[in-house]
XYZ file of C-alpha atoms in Angstrom:
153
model
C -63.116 -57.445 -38.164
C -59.538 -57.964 -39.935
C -59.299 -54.236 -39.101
C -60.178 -54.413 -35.753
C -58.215 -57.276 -34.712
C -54.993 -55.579 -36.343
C -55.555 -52.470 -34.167
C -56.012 -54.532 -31.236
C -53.215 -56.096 -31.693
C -51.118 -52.777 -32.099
C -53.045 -51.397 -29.561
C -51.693 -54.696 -27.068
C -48.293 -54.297 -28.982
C -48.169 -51.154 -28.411
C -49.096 -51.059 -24.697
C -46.105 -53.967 -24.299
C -43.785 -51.469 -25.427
C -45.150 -48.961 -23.304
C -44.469 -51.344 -20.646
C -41.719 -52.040 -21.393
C -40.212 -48.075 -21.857
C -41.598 -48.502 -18.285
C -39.809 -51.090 -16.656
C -36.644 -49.535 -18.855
C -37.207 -46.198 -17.448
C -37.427 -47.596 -13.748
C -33.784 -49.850 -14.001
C -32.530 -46.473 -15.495
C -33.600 -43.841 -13.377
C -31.518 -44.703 -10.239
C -28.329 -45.080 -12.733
C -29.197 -41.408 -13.739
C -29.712 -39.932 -10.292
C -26.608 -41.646 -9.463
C -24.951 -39.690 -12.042
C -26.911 -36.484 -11.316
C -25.722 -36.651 -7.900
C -22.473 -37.551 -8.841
C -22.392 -34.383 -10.963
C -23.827 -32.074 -8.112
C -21.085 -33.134 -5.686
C -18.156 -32.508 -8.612
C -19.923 -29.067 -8.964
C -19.957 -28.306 -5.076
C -16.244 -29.499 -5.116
C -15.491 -27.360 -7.750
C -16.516 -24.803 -6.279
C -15.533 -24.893 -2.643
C -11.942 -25.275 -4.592
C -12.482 -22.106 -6.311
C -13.961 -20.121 -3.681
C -11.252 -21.463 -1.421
C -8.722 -20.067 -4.594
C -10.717 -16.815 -4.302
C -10.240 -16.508 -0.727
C -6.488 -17.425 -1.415
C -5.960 -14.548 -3.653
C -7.770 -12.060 -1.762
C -5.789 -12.711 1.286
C -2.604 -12.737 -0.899
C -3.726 -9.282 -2.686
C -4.160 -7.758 0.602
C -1.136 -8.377 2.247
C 0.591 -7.064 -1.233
C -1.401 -4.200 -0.436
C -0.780 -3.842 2.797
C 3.173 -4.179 2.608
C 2.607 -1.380 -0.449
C 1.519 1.303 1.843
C 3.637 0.467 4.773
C 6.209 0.989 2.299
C 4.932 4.514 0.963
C 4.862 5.268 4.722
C 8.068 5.056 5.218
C 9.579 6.180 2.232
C 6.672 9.550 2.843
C 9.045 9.675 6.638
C 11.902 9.345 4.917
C 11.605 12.388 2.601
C 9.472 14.034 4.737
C 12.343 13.982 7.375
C 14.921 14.648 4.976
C 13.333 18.022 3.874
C 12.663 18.942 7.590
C 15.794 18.333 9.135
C 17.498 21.367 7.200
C 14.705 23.619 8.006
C 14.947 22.290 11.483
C 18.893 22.702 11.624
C 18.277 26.233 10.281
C 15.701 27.519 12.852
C 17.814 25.747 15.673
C 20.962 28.365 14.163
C 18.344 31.716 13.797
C 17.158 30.598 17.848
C 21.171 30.259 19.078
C 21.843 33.695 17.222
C 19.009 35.404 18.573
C 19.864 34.130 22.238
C 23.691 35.289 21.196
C 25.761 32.317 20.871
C 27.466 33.439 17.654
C 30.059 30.801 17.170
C 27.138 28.268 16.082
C 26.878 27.399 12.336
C 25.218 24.874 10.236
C 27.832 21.979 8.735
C 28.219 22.813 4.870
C 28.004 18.856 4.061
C 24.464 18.785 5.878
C 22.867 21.947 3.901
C 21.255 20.287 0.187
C 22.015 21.843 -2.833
C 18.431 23.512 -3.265
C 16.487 26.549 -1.696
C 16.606 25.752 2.017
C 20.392 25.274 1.552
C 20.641 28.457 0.146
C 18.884 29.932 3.251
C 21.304 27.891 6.069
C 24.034 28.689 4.543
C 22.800 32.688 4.715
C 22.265 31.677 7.779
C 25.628 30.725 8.444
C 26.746 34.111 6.506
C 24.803 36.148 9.031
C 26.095 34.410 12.003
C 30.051 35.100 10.256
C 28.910 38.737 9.671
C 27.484 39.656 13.323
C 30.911 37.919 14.829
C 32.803 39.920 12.544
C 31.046 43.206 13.930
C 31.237 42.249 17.335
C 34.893 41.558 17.117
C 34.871 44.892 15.686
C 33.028 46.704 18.160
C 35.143 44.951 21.085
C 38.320 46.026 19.146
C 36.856 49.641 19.229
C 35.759 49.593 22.777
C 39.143 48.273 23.647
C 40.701 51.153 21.563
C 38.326 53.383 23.469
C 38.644 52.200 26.847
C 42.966 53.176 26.014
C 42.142 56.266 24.710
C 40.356 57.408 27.594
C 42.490 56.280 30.053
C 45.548 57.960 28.223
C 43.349 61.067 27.969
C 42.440 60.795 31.876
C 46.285 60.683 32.464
Protein backbone atom coordinates (compact mmCIF):
# COMPACT_ATOMS: atom_id res chain seq x y z
CA UNK A 1 0.00 0.00 0.00
CA UNK A 2 3.25 2.22 0.83
CA UNK A 3 3.73 1.78 -2.94
CA UNK A 4 0.57 2.75 -3.97
CA UNK A 5 0.08 5.69 -1.90
CA UNK A 6 3.62 7.06 -3.13
CA UNK A 7 2.43 6.79 -6.77
CA UNK A 8 -0.68 8.44 -5.94
CA UNK A 9 0.83 10.96 -4.57
CA UNK A 10 3.21 11.55 -7.67
CA UNK A 11 0.51 10.82 -9.73
CA UNK A 12 -1.57 14.09 -7.75
CA UNK A 13 1.94 15.84 -7.70
CA UNK A 14 2.40 15.34 -10.82
CA UNK A 15 -1.01 16.37 -12.23
CA UNK A 16 -0.42 19.85 -9.97
CA UNK A 17 2.43 20.51 -12.05
CA UNK A 18 0.67 19.72 -15.04
CA UNK A 19 -1.67 22.26 -13.91
CA UNK A 20 0.27 24.35 -13.23
CA UNK A 21 2.54 24.25 -16.84
CA UNK A 22 -1.15 24.99 -17.68
CA UNK A 23 -2.12 27.99 -16.07
CA UNK A 24 1.79 29.08 -16.95
CA UNK A 25 1.26 28.37 -20.51
CA UNK A 26 -2.14 30.40 -20.60
CA UNK A 27 -0.50 33.91 -18.76
CA UNK A 28 2.27 33.26 -21.41
CA UNK A 29 0.72 32.68 -24.54
CA UNK A 30 -0.81 36.18 -25.12
CA UNK A 31 2.83 37.69 -24.12
CA UNK A 32 4.12 35.44 -27.04
CA UNK A 33 1.52 36.30 -29.66
CA UNK A 34 2.15 39.74 -28.67
CA UNK A 35 5.62 39.29 -29.64
CA UNK A 36 4.82 37.13 -32.70
CA UNK A 37 2.76 39.84 -33.94
CA UNK A 38 5.07 42.30 -33.05
CA UNK A 39 7.63 40.43 -35.17
CA UNK A 40 5.21 40.00 -38.25
CA UNK A 41 4.56 43.76 -38.43
CA UNK A 42 8.66 44.55 -38.17
CA UNK A 43 8.87 41.96 -41.04
CA UNK A 44 6.01 43.62 -43.21
CA UNK A 45 7.80 47.00 -42.43
CA UNK A 46 10.86 45.72 -43.47
CA UNK A 47 9.81 44.88 -46.29
CA UNK A 48 7.49 47.50 -47.67
CA UNK A 49 10.92 49.61 -46.90
CA UNK A 50 12.82 47.43 -49.13
CA UNK A 51 10.46 46.95 -51.82
CA UNK A 52 9.84 50.67 -51.68
CA UNK A 53 14.12 50.80 -51.99
CA UNK A 54 13.65 48.38 -54.92
CA UNK A 55 11.19 50.45 -56.60
CA UNK A 56 13.59 53.46 -55.83
CA UNK A 57 16.41 51.98 -57.68
CA UNK A 58 14.58 50.72 -60.52
CA UNK A 59 13.12 54.03 -61.25
CA UNK A 60 16.61 55.59 -60.69
CA UNK A 61 18.31 52.82 -63.09
CA UNK A 62 15.90 53.65 -65.70
CA UNK A 63 16.13 57.12 -66.02
CA UNK A 64 20.18 56.46 -66.07
CA UNK A 65 19.21 54.41 -68.83
CA UNK A 66 17.12 56.41 -70.44
CA UNK A 67 19.39 59.67 -70.41
CA UNK A 68 22.22 56.91 -71.78
CA UNK A 69 20.53 56.38 -75.03
CA UNK A 70 19.19 59.80 -75.55
CA UNK A 71 22.71 60.56 -75.33
CA UNK A 72 23.99 57.86 -77.96
CA UNK A 73 21.21 59.44 -80.07
CA UNK A 74 22.55 62.38 -80.35
CA UNK A 75 26.04 61.84 -80.39
CA UNK A 76 24.84 58.80 -83.46
CA UNK A 77 23.22 62.58 -85.23
CA UNK A 78 26.08 64.19 -84.52
CA UNK A 79 28.55 61.95 -86.43
CA UNK A 80 26.12 60.77 -88.56
CA UNK A 81 25.65 64.45 -89.77
CA UNK A 82 29.15 65.21 -89.70
CA UNK A 83 30.03 62.41 -92.25
CA UNK A 84 26.99 63.42 -94.45
CA UNK A 85 27.36 66.94 -94.75
CA UNK A 86 30.65 66.53 -96.96
CA UNK A 87 29.05 63.99 -99.09
CA UNK A 88 26.11 66.28 -99.21
CA UNK A 89 28.31 69.48 -99.99
CA UNK A 90 29.97 67.32 -102.68
CA UNK A 91 26.86 66.10 -104.61
CA UNK A 92 25.35 69.73 -104.23
CA UNK A 93 29.00 70.84 -106.35
CA UNK A 94 28.72 67.56 -109.07
CA UNK A 95 24.58 68.89 -109.47
CA UNK A 96 25.77 72.90 -109.98
CA UNK A 97 28.52 71.57 -112.50
CA UNK A 98 26.33 69.42 -114.33
CA UNK A 99 23.60 72.28 -114.62
CA UNK A 100 26.86 74.60 -115.64
CA UNK A 101 27.48 76.98 -112.96
CA UNK A 102 31.26 76.49 -112.93
CA UNK A 103 32.38 79.13 -110.55
CA UNK A 104 30.92 76.90 -107.54
CA UNK A 105 33.48 75.09 -105.30
CA UNK A 106 33.52 73.40 -102.03
CA UNK A 107 35.39 75.63 -99.03
CA UNK A 108 38.86 73.82 -98.37
CA UNK A 109 38.31 74.35 -94.40
CA UNK A 110 34.89 72.35 -94.71
CA UNK A 111 36.39 69.17 -96.73
CA UNK A 112 37.96 66.49 -93.65
CA UNK A 113 41.17 65.19 -94.01
CA UNK A 114 39.95 61.55 -95.06
CA UNK A 115 38.45 59.87 -98.28
CA UNK A 116 35.39 62.02 -98.96
CA UNK A 117 37.74 65.04 -98.68
CA UNK A 118 39.84 63.66 -101.11
CA UNK A 119 36.81 63.32 -103.48
CA UNK A 120 35.41 67.28 -102.89
CA UNK A 121 38.35 68.55 -103.29
CA UNK A 122 38.60 66.49 -106.93
CA UNK A 123 35.62 67.84 -107.11
CA UNK A 124 36.73 71.21 -106.78
CA UNK A 125 39.78 70.22 -109.27
CA UNK A 126 37.26 69.29 -111.93
CA UNK A 127 35.18 72.31 -111.56
CA UNK A 128 38.95 74.51 -111.89
CA UNK A 129 39.75 72.26 -114.92
CA UNK A 130 36.33 72.62 -117.02
CA UNK A 131 36.60 76.68 -116.30
CA UNK A 132 39.99 76.55 -117.44
CA UNK A 133 38.80 74.86 -120.84
CA UNK A 134 35.98 76.96 -121.26
CA UNK A 135 38.01 80.06 -120.87
CA UNK A 136 40.02 78.40 -123.40
CA UNK A 137 37.53 77.58 -125.84
CA UNK A 138 35.95 81.26 -125.52
CA UNK A 139 39.54 82.62 -126.06
CA UNK A 140 39.62 80.44 -129.29
CA UNK A 141 36.21 81.29 -130.49
CA UNK A 142 37.07 84.88 -129.91
CA UNK A 143 40.35 84.33 -131.91
CA UNK A 144 38.12 82.68 -134.47
CA UNK A 145 35.33 84.93 -134.69
CA UNK A 146 38.66 87.81 -135.66
CA UNK A 147 40.05 85.62 -137.94
CA UNK A 148 37.10 85.25 -139.92
CA UNK A 149 36.06 88.53 -140.01
CA UNK A 150 39.66 89.68 -141.13
CA UNK A 151 39.46 86.87 -143.70
CA UNK A 152 35.81 88.11 -144.85
CA UNK A 153 37.47 91.60 -145.31
Amino acid sequence: LKGFTALTLEYAHSLQTSDQMRSTIREVEPLITVIVEEALTSQHARIEEVTASVNLQSRIALGVSAGAIALSILILIFYVRMFTRPINRGVELAGAIAKGNLTSSIPENELPNDEIGTLGKALNGMSRQLRGIMHTISDNAVQLSSASTELAR
